[in-house]
Amino acid sequence: MNKPACSGTFYHIFVHSFCDANGDGIGDLRGILSRLDYLEALGIEGLWLSPIHPSASYHKYDILDFYAVDPAFGTMADLEELVAQCHRRGIRVILDLIQNCSSRNHPAFRKALADPDAPERRWYWFDDTPDAAEFDRKSLWNNFPSWHTAENGTRYIGIYSKEMPDFNFHDPGIRRECKNVARFWLEKGIDGFRLDSAMHLFSSSEVDSGVSYHGLNIEWWVEFREFCRSIRPDCYLIGEVWTEPGERALYYRGLDSTFHFYLGNAIEAVIKGSLSPTVFSRQLESACRCARLVSETYLDAPFLSNHDMCRFAETTGFDRQDLKLSAAIYLTLEGIPFVYYGEELGMAPLPEDQCPQFPPEDYLARSRTAFPWTEGRCAFRFPKGCRCDGPEIQERDPDSLLMFYRRLIHLRRACEALRYGRWQSGECGPSLLRYRMAWGEKAAEICHNLSPQPIPVSGSEGTPLDLMTGRPPLRDENDRWILLPKHSLIFYK
């Protein structure tokens, strides 16, 4: 069988808050460079960097220049060195590529506002845009107004906020510009893109009543992937498609991967007992079936949480064994898993803590603050600290969450059934989640005990390994393997 074009575990870095190399309190590219030994030891084979382009915001999604590096994060030379050093270590680097919108202070938008005859006028949705003639001017997106009024009285669409006017992808000019941006970064050595808001280039506010926006989005991604492949055949494209599996699967027509949204919620529910292992297994089976109907080469992207969610450790209650069990589930599923920075530590703030550098109403600040390095820690942090030990402490504890992540990610790298395989449902019980990963003749069987009681199990794929201890399990009087409470076994040859 052919191996997928991309594999391995990726690490998602919110650059602003990961590691500060120059002491100004803001994370930067040289900070990431200084931590490559840590990432390599973790077993990471890919980095997703949050937006690095010039922007007035801390999150950098309202971009002022798509061809530059924000000076707060470093220089173009810093990025080139980071990419080169990562490649020497076998680590891919993908950038967060924003094609849905720009900053309202981007030169193209300012020109479009000032001159109705400028070509850039057609890049955006204005009141006089012919494609928008029938749109509902009072439409809402996620309960927020889609239409905004500029200082000169011109109205425009910005589904995320008035600071981020949406591009109109009906216009060939903006399509060419987005391809030019992609070419620029691919030729810099970037290995691909995480495509922000991939299902909202055309949103529900940007199509006529009764028209599906998904088809318009997917048509663009087919065109865009073909273009990127012409520059770099191994370019990896993963889309943010935040919807249920049936709709998400449609995007495999134009993308290599889509993030498995709601998986973290399901894992939390099955561990806490509000979702049965059988139903959890059926949900996974349905997601795989939908994806296969669109593309045989699809690559799922399981994850627990990201920069737009509360930290997984916070929502699950900080129990270390639950966090290990959650990791044991999502890191043994098919596709390319993504680890959000600090997830391997159980990083999360105390429930009552608030980061003073973020507005109190910005709940996302709870997932975007400083990684707890001893040195190089960013200023954006919670006063009472993260509810976890830092990496320097966890590296000295063989039973820590960090060391568990390391062991499991390296096992995934070495076991081809986990690294390349497809998921197959197994025989589950009231407290037993069981499934199989298969790639050609290579197979692994994984069992998770969700209960506080031991469960006897047997397997057909060789000698088992207890993922929590890194050792073979004990046997009972009937010569069955003992799966300890909240532990996981893998059977593989």
Short mmCIF file of C-alpha atoms in Angstrom, two decimals:
data_model
loop_
_atom_site.label_atom_id
_atom_site.label_comp_id
_atom_site.label_asym_id
_atom_site.label_seq_id
_atom_site.Cartn_x
_atom_site.Cartn_y
_atom_site.Cartn_z
CA MET A 1 0.00 0.00 0.00
CA ASN A 2 1.13 3.55 -0.71
CA LYS A 3 2.01 5.64 2.31
CA PRO A 4 0.11 8.93 2.67
CA ALA A 5 1.91 12.03 1.44
CA CYS A 6 1.98 13.43 4.97
CA SER A 7 2.07 11.67 8.33
CA GLY A 8 3.28 12.14 11.89
CA THR A 9 2.11 14.22 14.84
CA PHE A 10 1.84 18.00 14.46
CA TYR A 11 2.22 20.64 17.17
CA HIS A 12 0.12 23.79 17.10
CA ILE A 13 1.98 26.88 18.34
CA PHE A 14 0.22 30.14 19.17
CA VAL A 15 3.37 32.15 18.40
CA HIS A 16 2.44 35.16 20.52
CA SER A 17 2.49 33.09 23.73
CA PHE A 18 4.89 30.18 23.22
CA CYS A 19 8.45 31.34 23.94
CA ASP A 20 10.03 34.80 24.22
CA ALA A 21 13.66 34.92 23.06
CA ASN A 22 14.33 38.68 23.28
CA GLY A 23 12.73 39.55 26.61
CA ASP A 24 10.00 41.87 25.33
CA GLY A 25 7.24 39.66 26.76
CA ILE A 26 5.96 38.48 23.37
CA GLY A 27 6.57 35.05 21.88
CA ASP A 28 8.65 35.04 18.71
CA LEU A 29 10.19 32.88 16.01
CA ARG A 30 13.58 32.72 17.69
CA GLY A 31 11.81 31.50 20.80
CA ILE A 32 10.47 28.57 18.79
CA LEU A 33 13.96 27.98 17.39
CA SER A 34 15.31 27.74 20.93
CA ARG A 35 12.81 24.98 21.76
CA LEU A 36 13.30 22.65 18.82
CA ASP A 37 15.13 20.15 21.04
CA TYR A 38 12.00 19.98 23.23
CA LEU A 39 9.72 19.46 20.23
CA GLU A 40 12.01 16.86 18.68
CA ALA A 41 12.15 14.95 21.98
CA LEU A 42 8.35 15.01 22.05
CA GLY A 43 8.35 13.25 18.69
CA ILE A 44 6.80 16.09 16.70
CA GLU A 45 7.08 15.90 12.90
CA GLY A 46 5.15 19.04 11.96
CA LEU A 47 4.50 22.55 13.27
CA TRP A 48 1.42 24.68 12.63
CA LEU A 49 2.25 28.30 13.39
CA SER A 50 -0.61 30.69 14.14
CA PRO A 51 -0.58 33.80 11.88
CA ILE A 52 2.83 35.47 11.76
CA HIS A 53 1.96 38.43 9.51
CA PRO A 54 1.80 42.14 10.48
CA SER A 55 -1.41 42.91 12.32
CA ALA A 56 -2.74 45.29 14.95
CA SER A 57 -4.14 42.46 17.09
CA TYR A 58 -2.38 39.94 19.29
CA HIS A 59 -3.96 37.02 17.40
CA LYS A 60 -2.86 38.33 13.96
CA TYR A 61 -5.92 37.18 12.03
CA ASP A 62 -6.63 40.76 10.83
CA ILE A 63 -3.71 40.93 8.43
CA LEU A 64 -2.09 44.12 7.11
CA ASP A 65 0.50 42.48 4.84
CA PHE A 66 0.24 38.88 3.67
CA TYR A 67 3.84 38.85 2.41
CA ALA A 68 5.66 39.86 5.59
CA VAL A 69 6.52 38.74 9.14
CA ASP A 70 5.23 40.83 12.03
CA PRO A 71 8.24 42.62 13.59
CA ALA A 72 7.00 41.57 17.05
CA PHE A 73 7.67 37.97 16.01
CA GLY A 74 10.98 38.55 14.22
CA THR A 75 12.24 38.87 10.67
CA MET A 76 11.94 36.97 7.43
CA ALA A 77 15.47 35.68 8.08
CA ASP A 78 14.28 34.29 11.43
CA LEU A 79 11.49 32.42 9.69
CA GLU A 80 13.82 31.06 7.02
CA GLU A 81 16.22 29.83 9.70
CA LEU A 82 13.38 28.23 11.64
CA VAL A 83 12.17 26.40 8.54
CA ALA A 84 15.70 25.25 7.66
CA GLN A 85 16.38 23.98 11.20
CA CYS A 86 13.02 22.19 11.30
CA HIS A 87 13.68 20.50 7.98
CA ARG A 88 17.06 19.26 9.23
CA ARG A 89 15.17 17.55 12.05
CA GLY A 90 12.48 16.09 9.80
CA ILE A 91 9.85 18.58 10.96
CA ARG A 92 7.46 20.20 8.49
CA VAL A 93 6.27 23.79 8.96
CA ILE A 94 2.82 24.95 7.88
CA LEU A 95 1.52 28.49 8.20
CA ASP A 96 -1.93 29.69 9.12
CA LEU A 97 -3.21 31.07 5.80
CA ILE A 98 -6.11 33.50 6.03
CA GLN A 99 -8.05 33.87 2.79
CA ASN A 100 -11.44 34.80 4.16
CA CYS A 101 -10.64 38.42 5.02
CA SER A 102 -8.05 41.12 5.62
CA SER A 103 -7.66 43.92 8.12
CA ARG A 104 -9.87 46.94 7.43
CA ASN A 105 -6.58 48.88 7.36
CA HIS A 106 -5.07 46.67 4.66
CA PRO A 107 -3.99 48.88 1.70
CA ALA A 108 -6.33 46.99 -0.64
CA PHE A 109 -9.39 47.70 1.52
CA ARG A 110 -8.43 51.37 2.01
CA LYS A 111 -8.05 51.71 -1.77
CA ALA A 112 -11.35 49.94 -2.35
CA LEU A 113 -13.12 52.32 0.03
CA ALA A 114 -11.58 55.42 -1.52
CA ASP A 115 -12.09 54.52 -5.19
CA PRO A 116 -15.25 52.71 -6.41
CA ASP A 117 -13.50 52.09 -9.74
CA ALA A 118 -10.39 50.47 -8.25
CA PRO A 119 -9.89 46.76 -9.10
CA GLU A 120 -9.64 46.10 -5.35
CA ARG A 121 -13.24 47.24 -4.98
CA ARG A 122 -14.28 43.90 -6.45
CA TRP A 123 -12.18 42.02 -3.88
CA TYR A 124 -14.68 42.79 -1.11
CA TRP A 125 -18.44 42.73 -0.53
CA PHE A 126 -19.80 46.28 -0.68
CA ASP A 127 -23.34 47.57 -0.94
CA ASP A 128 -22.80 48.18 -4.66
CA THR A 129 -21.25 44.75 -5.33
CA PRO A 130 -23.50 43.14 -7.99
CA ASP A 131 -23.06 39.69 -6.41
CA ALA A 132 -24.52 41.09 -3.16
CA ALA A 133 -27.60 42.70 -4.68
CA GLU A 134 -30.06 40.16 -3.22
CA PHE A 135 -28.36 39.63 0.15
CA ASP A 136 -30.18 40.29 3.41
CA ARG A 137 -28.53 43.39 4.89
CA LYS A 138 -29.78 42.42 8.36
CA SER A 139 -28.29 38.94 8.25
CA LEU A 140 -26.47 37.61 11.29
CA TRP A 141 -23.53 35.23 11.48
CA ASN A 142 -23.06 33.48 14.83
CA ASN A 143 -25.53 36.04 16.23
CA PHE A 144 -23.35 38.98 15.14
CA PRO A 145 -24.16 41.45 12.33
CA SER A 146 -22.58 40.56 9.00
CA TRP A 147 -22.83 44.06 7.55
CA HIS A 148 -20.87 47.07 8.84
CA THR A 149 -20.57 50.75 7.91
CA ALA A 150 -17.20 52.33 7.08
CA GLU A 151 -16.27 55.89 8.05
CA ASN A 152 -17.36 57.20 4.63
CA GLY A 153 -20.78 55.58 4.94
CA THR A 154 -20.04 52.61 2.66
CA ARG A 155 -21.42 49.31 3.89
CA TYR A 156 -19.48 46.05 3.66
CA ILE A 157 -19.53 42.44 4.92
CA GLY A 158 -17.27 41.27 7.72
CA ILE A 159 -18.65 38.11 9.31
CA TYR A 160 -16.04 38.00 12.09
CA SER A 161 -16.04 41.71 12.94
CA LYS A 162 -15.99 45.17 11.41
CA GLU A 163 -12.18 45.01 11.67
CA MET A 164 -12.01 42.11 9.20
CA PRO A 165 -13.83 42.75 5.89
CA ASP A 166 -14.56 39.60 3.87
CA PHE A 167 -13.10 38.88 0.48
CA ASN A 168 -15.46 38.21 -2.45
CA PHE A 169 -14.18 35.03 -4.07
CA HIS A 170 -16.33 35.49 -7.14
CA ASP A 171 -13.69 37.96 -8.29
CA PRO A 172 -10.77 36.49 -10.30
CA GLY A 173 -8.50 39.22 -8.96
CA ILE A 174 -8.66 38.11 -5.34
CA ARG A 175 -8.24 34.49 -6.41
CA ARG A 176 -5.03 35.40 -8.23
CA GLU A 177 -3.83 37.36 -5.22
CA CYS A 178 -4.42 34.43 -2.85
CA LYS A 179 -2.47 32.16 -5.19
CA ASN A 180 0.35 34.70 -5.31
CA VAL A 181 0.50 34.71 -1.50
CA ALA A 182 0.61 30.91 -1.40
CA ARG A 183 3.35 30.81 -4.05
CA PHE A 184 5.43 33.32 -2.08
CA TRP A 185 5.45 31.20 1.09
CA LEU A 186 5.82 27.85 -0.66
CA GLU A 187 8.88 29.17 -2.44
CA LYS A 188 10.20 30.23 0.98
CA GLY A 189 10.17 26.55 1.95
CA ILE A 190 6.86 26.45 3.83
CA ASP A 191 5.41 22.92 3.63
CA GLY A 192 1.73 23.80 3.44
CA PHE A 193 -1.06 25.69 5.10
CA ARG A 194 -3.69 25.48 7.77
CA LEU A 195 -6.57 27.15 5.96
CA ASP A 196 -8.51 29.39 8.28
CA SER A 197 -12.28 29.54 8.00
CA ALA A 198 -12.19 27.10 5.08
CA MET A 199 -15.98 26.70 5.00
CA HIS A 200 -16.64 30.45 5.22
CA LEU A 201 -14.86 31.95 2.22
CA PHE A 202 -18.45 32.02 1.08
CA SER A 203 -20.60 32.11 4.21
CA SER A 204 -24.34 31.87 4.78
CA SER A 205 -24.37 35.70 4.60
CA GLU A 206 -22.68 35.67 1.19
CA VAL A 207 -25.03 33.55 -0.88
CA ASP A 208 -28.61 34.06 -1.96
CA SER A 209 -31.36 32.43 0.05
CA GLY A 210 -31.48 28.68 -0.52
CA VAL A 211 -28.01 28.50 -2.11
CA SER A 212 -25.41 26.18 -0.56
CA TYR A 213 -22.18 27.97 0.22
CA HIS A 214 -20.30 24.67 0.65
CA GLY A 215 -20.18 23.97 -3.08
CA LEU A 216 -18.69 27.40 -3.79
CA ASN A 217 -16.03 26.94 -1.12
CA ILE A 218 -15.09 23.45 -2.29
CA GLU A 219 -14.77 24.58 -5.91
CA TRP A 220 -12.17 27.11 -4.79
CA TRP A 221 -10.23 24.59 -2.69
CA VAL A 222 -10.05 22.21 -5.66
CA GLU A 223 -8.61 25.05 -7.74
CA PHE A 224 -6.27 26.16 -4.97
CA ARG A 225 -4.87 22.69 -4.23
CA GLU A 226 -4.18 22.11 -7.91
CA PHE A 227 -2.26 25.41 -7.97
CA CYS A 228 -0.24 24.60 -4.82
CA ARG A 229 0.56 21.10 -6.13
CA SER A 230 2.01 22.70 -9.28
CA ILE A 231 4.56 24.47 -7.07
CA ARG A 232 5.13 21.82 -4.41
CA PRO A 233 3.69 18.36 -5.10
CA ASP A 234 4.03 17.44 -1.41
CA CYS A 235 2.28 20.57 -0.14
CA TYR A 236 -0.03 19.72 2.79
CA LEU A 237 -3.38 21.52 3.06
CA ILE A 238 -5.56 21.19 6.15
CA GLY A 239 -8.79 23.12 6.54
CA GLU A 240 -10.71 24.51 9.47
CA VAL A 241 -14.13 23.05 8.70
CA TRP A 242 -16.01 23.44 11.96
CA THR A 243 -19.11 21.37 11.34
CA GLU A 244 -20.48 17.87 11.67
CA PRO A 245 -18.69 14.95 9.90
CA GLY A 246 -21.07 14.65 6.94
CA GLU A 247 -20.48 18.23 5.80
CA ARG A 248 -16.83 18.19 6.85
CA ALA A 249 -16.20 15.20 4.62
CA LEU A 250 -17.26 17.16 1.53
CA TYR A 251 -14.14 19.28 1.84
CA TYR A 252 -11.87 16.28 1.19
CA ARG A 253 -12.74 16.94 -2.44
CA GLY A 254 -10.29 19.87 -2.32
CA LEU A 255 -8.24 19.45 0.88
CA ASP A 256 -5.88 16.80 2.22
CA SER A 257 -7.15 17.06 5.80
CA THR A 258 -9.84 18.65 7.90
CA PHE A 259 -9.78 19.00 11.67
CA HIS A 260 -11.96 16.52 13.55
CA PHE A 261 -14.09 19.04 15.43
CA TYR A 262 -16.25 17.73 18.30
CA LEU A 263 -13.92 14.75 18.81
CA GLY A 264 -12.61 16.26 22.03
CA ASN A 265 -16.16 16.69 23.30
CA ALA A 266 -16.95 13.06 22.48
CA ILE A 267 -13.77 11.81 24.17
CA GLU A 268 -14.60 13.80 27.30
CA ALA A 269 -18.16 12.42 27.26
CA VAL A 270 -17.10 8.79 26.83
CA ILE A 271 -14.52 9.08 29.61
CA LYS A 272 -17.02 10.69 31.99
CA GLY A 273 -19.70 8.10 31.17
CA SER A 274 -22.27 10.34 29.47
CA LEU A 275 -21.59 8.67 26.09
CA SER A 276 -21.35 4.90 25.69
CA PRO A 277 -18.29 3.38 24.02
CA THR A 278 -20.61 1.76 21.46
CA VAL A 279 -22.12 5.09 20.42
CA PHE A 280 -18.70 6.75 20.40
CA SER A 281 -17.50 3.97 18.09
CA ARG A 282 -20.51 4.40 15.81
CA GLN A 283 -19.80 8.12 15.56
CA LEU A 284 -16.23 7.44 14.47
CA GLU A 285 -17.39 4.83 12.00
CA SER A 286 -19.84 7.31 10.48
CA ALA A 287 -17.15 9.99 10.15
CA CYS A 288 -14.81 7.53 8.40
CA ARG A 289 -17.56 6.33 6.08
CA CYS A 290 -18.49 9.86 5.04
CA ALA A 291 -14.85 10.73 4.34
CA ARG A 292 -14.25 7.58 2.26
CA LEU A 293 -17.24 8.39 0.07
CA VAL A 294 -15.44 11.57 -1.01
CA SER A 295 -11.78 10.53 -1.08
CA GLU A 296 -9.90 7.30 -0.46
CA THR A 297 -6.79 9.32 0.43
CA TYR A 298 -8.38 11.58 3.06
CA LEU A 299 -6.35 12.31 6.21
CA ASP A 300 -8.35 12.94 9.35
CA ALA A 301 -6.85 15.33 11.92
CA PRO A 302 -7.86 14.37 15.47
CA PHE A 303 -7.29 16.89 18.26
CA LEU A 304 -8.59 17.73 21.73
CA SER A 305 -8.68 21.53 21.74
CA ASN A 306 -7.21 24.58 20.01
CA HIS A 307 -6.86 28.37 20.25
CA ASP A 308 -10.60 28.91 19.71
CA MET A 309 -11.66 26.61 22.57
CA CYS A 310 -11.23 26.34 26.29
CA ARG A 311 -8.26 24.21 27.26
CA PHE A 312 -9.13 20.51 27.34
CA ALA A 313 -7.60 20.13 30.82
CA GLU A 314 -9.91 22.87 32.09
CA THR A 315 -13.09 21.37 30.68
CA THR A 316 -12.28 17.85 31.88
CA GLY A 317 -11.39 18.83 35.43
CA PHE A 318 -7.59 18.49 35.50
CA ASP A 319 -7.58 14.77 36.39
CA ARG A 320 -4.21 13.47 35.17
CA GLN A 321 -5.42 9.94 34.54
CA ASP A 322 -8.34 11.25 32.48
CA LEU A 323 -5.92 13.41 30.50
CA LYS A 324 -3.72 10.38 29.81
CA LEU A 325 -6.71 8.32 28.75
CA SER A 326 -7.90 11.12 26.44
CA ALA A 327 -4.47 11.30 24.83
CA ALA A 328 -4.36 7.50 24.52
CA ILE A 329 -7.59 7.66 22.52
CA TYR A 330 -6.93 10.51 20.10
CA LEU A 331 -3.27 9.62 19.52
CA THR A 332 -4.22 6.08 18.47
CA LEU A 333 -6.85 7.13 15.91
CA GLU A 334 -6.24 7.45 12.19
CA GLY A 335 -4.85 10.50 10.45
CA ILE A 336 -2.53 13.29 11.60
CA PRO A 337 -3.05 14.23 15.26
CA PHE A 338 -2.51 17.83 16.37
CA VAL A 339 -1.26 18.70 19.86
CA TYR A 340 -2.07 22.25 21.00
CA TYR A 341 0.91 23.83 22.76
CA GLY A 342 0.84 22.94 26.46
CA GLU A 343 -1.68 20.14 26.03
CA GLU A 344 1.11 17.66 26.70
CA LEU A 345 1.54 19.29 30.14
CA GLY A 346 -2.14 19.47 31.07
CA MET A 347 -1.84 23.25 30.75
CA ALA A 348 -4.85 25.32 31.87
CA PRO A 349 -5.55 28.22 34.23
CA LEU A 350 -7.25 28.00 37.57
CA PRO A 351 -11.02 28.47 37.15
CA GLU A 352 -11.10 31.89 38.85
CA ASP A 353 -7.90 33.23 37.27
CA GLN A 354 -7.87 35.93 34.58
CA CYS A 355 -4.95 37.01 32.40
CA PRO A 356 -4.57 40.79 32.98
CA GLN A 357 -3.14 41.41 29.48
CA PHE A 358 -6.39 40.28 27.84
CA PRO A 359 -9.82 41.95 28.04
CA PRO A 360 -12.02 40.27 30.68
CA GLU A 361 -14.64 39.45 28.04
CA ASP A 362 -12.09 37.58 25.89
CA TYR A 363 -12.80 34.04 27.08
CA LEU A 364 -10.37 32.72 24.47
CA ALA A 365 -7.54 34.21 26.53
CA ARG A 366 -7.94 31.18 28.78
CA SER A 367 -6.45 29.04 26.02
CA ARG A 368 -3.91 31.51 24.61
CA THR A 369 -1.59 32.42 27.48
CA ALA A 370 2.08 31.72 28.16
CA PHE A 371 3.65 28.29 27.97
CA PRO A 372 5.19 27.68 31.42
CA TRP A 373 8.89 27.71 30.62
CA THR A 374 11.23 28.58 33.46
CA GLU A 375 13.12 30.90 31.10
CA GLY A 376 11.70 32.57 27.99
CA ARG A 377 8.19 32.67 29.34
CA CYS A 378 5.95 35.30 27.74
CA ALA A 379 4.32 38.11 29.69
CA PHE A 380 0.84 36.97 28.68
CA ARG A 381 0.01 34.69 31.59
CA PHE A 382 -2.32 34.08 34.49
CA PRO A 383 -1.18 35.65 37.79
CA LYS A 384 -1.76 32.42 39.71
CA GLY A 385 -0.07 30.35 37.03
CA CYS A 386 -1.03 27.30 35.02
CA ARG A 387 -2.52 24.37 36.86
CA CYS A 388 0.31 22.08 35.81
CA ASP A 389 4.03 21.67 36.35
CA GLY A 390 6.31 23.12 33.71
CA PRO A 391 8.27 20.95 31.29
CA GLU A 392 11.47 21.07 33.33
CA ILE A 393 9.69 19.45 36.28
CA GLN A 394 7.66 16.97 34.24
CA GLU A 395 10.76 15.75 32.40
CA ARG A 396 12.11 14.49 35.74
CA ASP A 397 8.93 12.53 36.52
CA PRO A 398 8.55 9.32 34.45
CA ASP A 399 4.85 9.21 35.40
CA SER A 400 4.11 12.77 34.22
CA LEU A 401 1.69 13.65 31.45
CA LEU A 402 4.54 15.04 29.34
CA MET A 403 6.52 11.81 29.51
CA PHE A 404 3.36 9.87 28.66
CA TYR A 405 2.85 12.04 25.55
CA ARG A 406 6.46 11.47 24.53
CA ARG A 407 6.20 7.72 24.88
CA LEU A 408 2.90 7.54 23.01
CA ILE A 409 3.93 9.84 20.14
CA HIS A 410 7.14 7.87 19.62
CA LEU A 411 5.16 4.62 19.66
CA ARG A 412 2.88 6.08 17.00
CA ARG A 413 5.93 6.97 14.89
CA ALA A 414 7.32 3.44 15.14
CA CYS A 415 4.07 1.47 14.67
CA GLU A 416 3.03 1.63 11.01
CA ALA A 417 -0.51 0.49 11.79
CA LEU A 418 -0.96 3.59 13.97
CA ARG A 419 1.00 5.94 11.75
CA TYR A 420 -0.62 5.06 8.43
CA GLY A 421 -3.59 2.84 9.29
CA ARG A 422 -7.33 3.15 8.91
CA TRP A 423 -9.65 2.87 11.88
CA GLN A 424 -11.96 -0.16 12.24
CA SER A 425 -14.62 -0.62 14.91
CA GLY A 426 -14.19 -3.35 17.53
CA GLU A 427 -16.38 -5.09 20.08
CA CYS A 428 -17.05 -2.55 22.81
CA GLY A 429 -18.53 -3.10 26.26
CA PRO A 430 -20.28 -0.85 28.80
CA SER A 431 -16.88 0.48 29.94
CA LEU A 432 -14.62 -0.85 27.20
CA LEU A 433 -13.74 1.11 24.07
CA ARG A 434 -12.11 -1.16 21.52
CA TYR A 435 -11.01 -0.65 17.92
CA ARG A 436 -8.42 -1.71 15.38
CA MET A 437 -5.98 0.18 13.20
CA ALA A 438 -4.93 -1.56 9.98
CA TRP A 439 -2.52 -0.74 7.15
CA GLY A 440 -2.05 -3.55 4.67
CA GLU A 441 -0.90 -6.57 6.66
CA LYS A 442 0.09 -4.40 9.64
CA ALA A 443 -2.51 -4.11 12.39
CA ALA A 444 -2.90 -2.93 15.97
CA GLU A 445 -5.79 -3.44 18.37
CA ILE A 446 -6.42 -0.84 21.07
CA CYS A 447 -8.51 -1.26 24.23
CA HIS A 448 -9.40 1.50 26.70
CA ASN A 449 -10.86 0.79 30.14
CA LEU A 450 -13.15 3.69 31.04
CA SER A 451 -14.22 2.27 34.41
CA PRO A 452 -12.76 2.25 37.95
CA GLN A 453 -12.58 -1.57 37.83
CA PRO A 454 -10.10 -3.84 36.00
CA ILE A 455 -11.35 -5.59 32.85
CA PRO A 456 -9.99 -8.89 31.48
CA VAL A 457 -9.28 -8.75 27.74
CA SER A 458 -7.67 -10.81 25.00
CA GLY A 459 -6.22 -9.72 21.67
CA SER A 460 -5.22 -11.28 18.37
CA GLU A 461 -2.44 -8.94 17.25
CA GLY A 462 0.47 -10.07 19.45
CA THR A 463 1.77 -9.23 22.92
CA PRO A 464 0.01 -6.24 24.51
CA LEU A 465 1.59 -3.12 25.93
CA ASP A 466 0.03 -1.02 28.67
CA LEU A 467 0.21 2.50 27.27
CA MET A 468 0.14 4.09 30.73
CA THR A 469 3.07 2.11 32.13
CA GLY A 470 4.99 1.24 28.98
CA ARG A 471 5.13 -2.39 30.15
CA PRO A 472 3.19 -5.58 29.35
CA PRO A 473 0.12 -6.10 31.56
CA LEU A 474 -0.39 -8.91 34.06
CA ARG A 475 -2.61 -11.96 33.45
CA ASP A 476 -5.51 -13.23 35.55
CA GLU A 477 -6.17 -16.83 36.67
CA ASN A 478 -7.84 -17.55 33.29
CA ASP A 479 -4.75 -16.36 31.41
CA ARG A 480 -6.49 -13.21 30.16
CA TRP A 481 -4.74 -9.86 30.13
CA ILE A 482 -5.73 -7.47 32.94
CA LEU A 483 -6.67 -4.01 31.67
CA LEU A 484 -6.33 -1.78 34.72
CA PRO A 485 -8.84 1.02 35.52
CA LYS A 486 -8.45 4.05 33.26
CA HIS A 487 -5.64 2.29 31.39
CA SER A 488 -5.15 1.44 27.70
CA LEU A 489 -3.64 -1.59 26.01
CA ILE A 490 -2.34 -1.93 22.49
CA PHE A 491 -1.88 -5.32 20.82
CA TYR A 492 0.47 -5.23 17.82
CA LYS A 493 3.16 -7.30 16.16
#
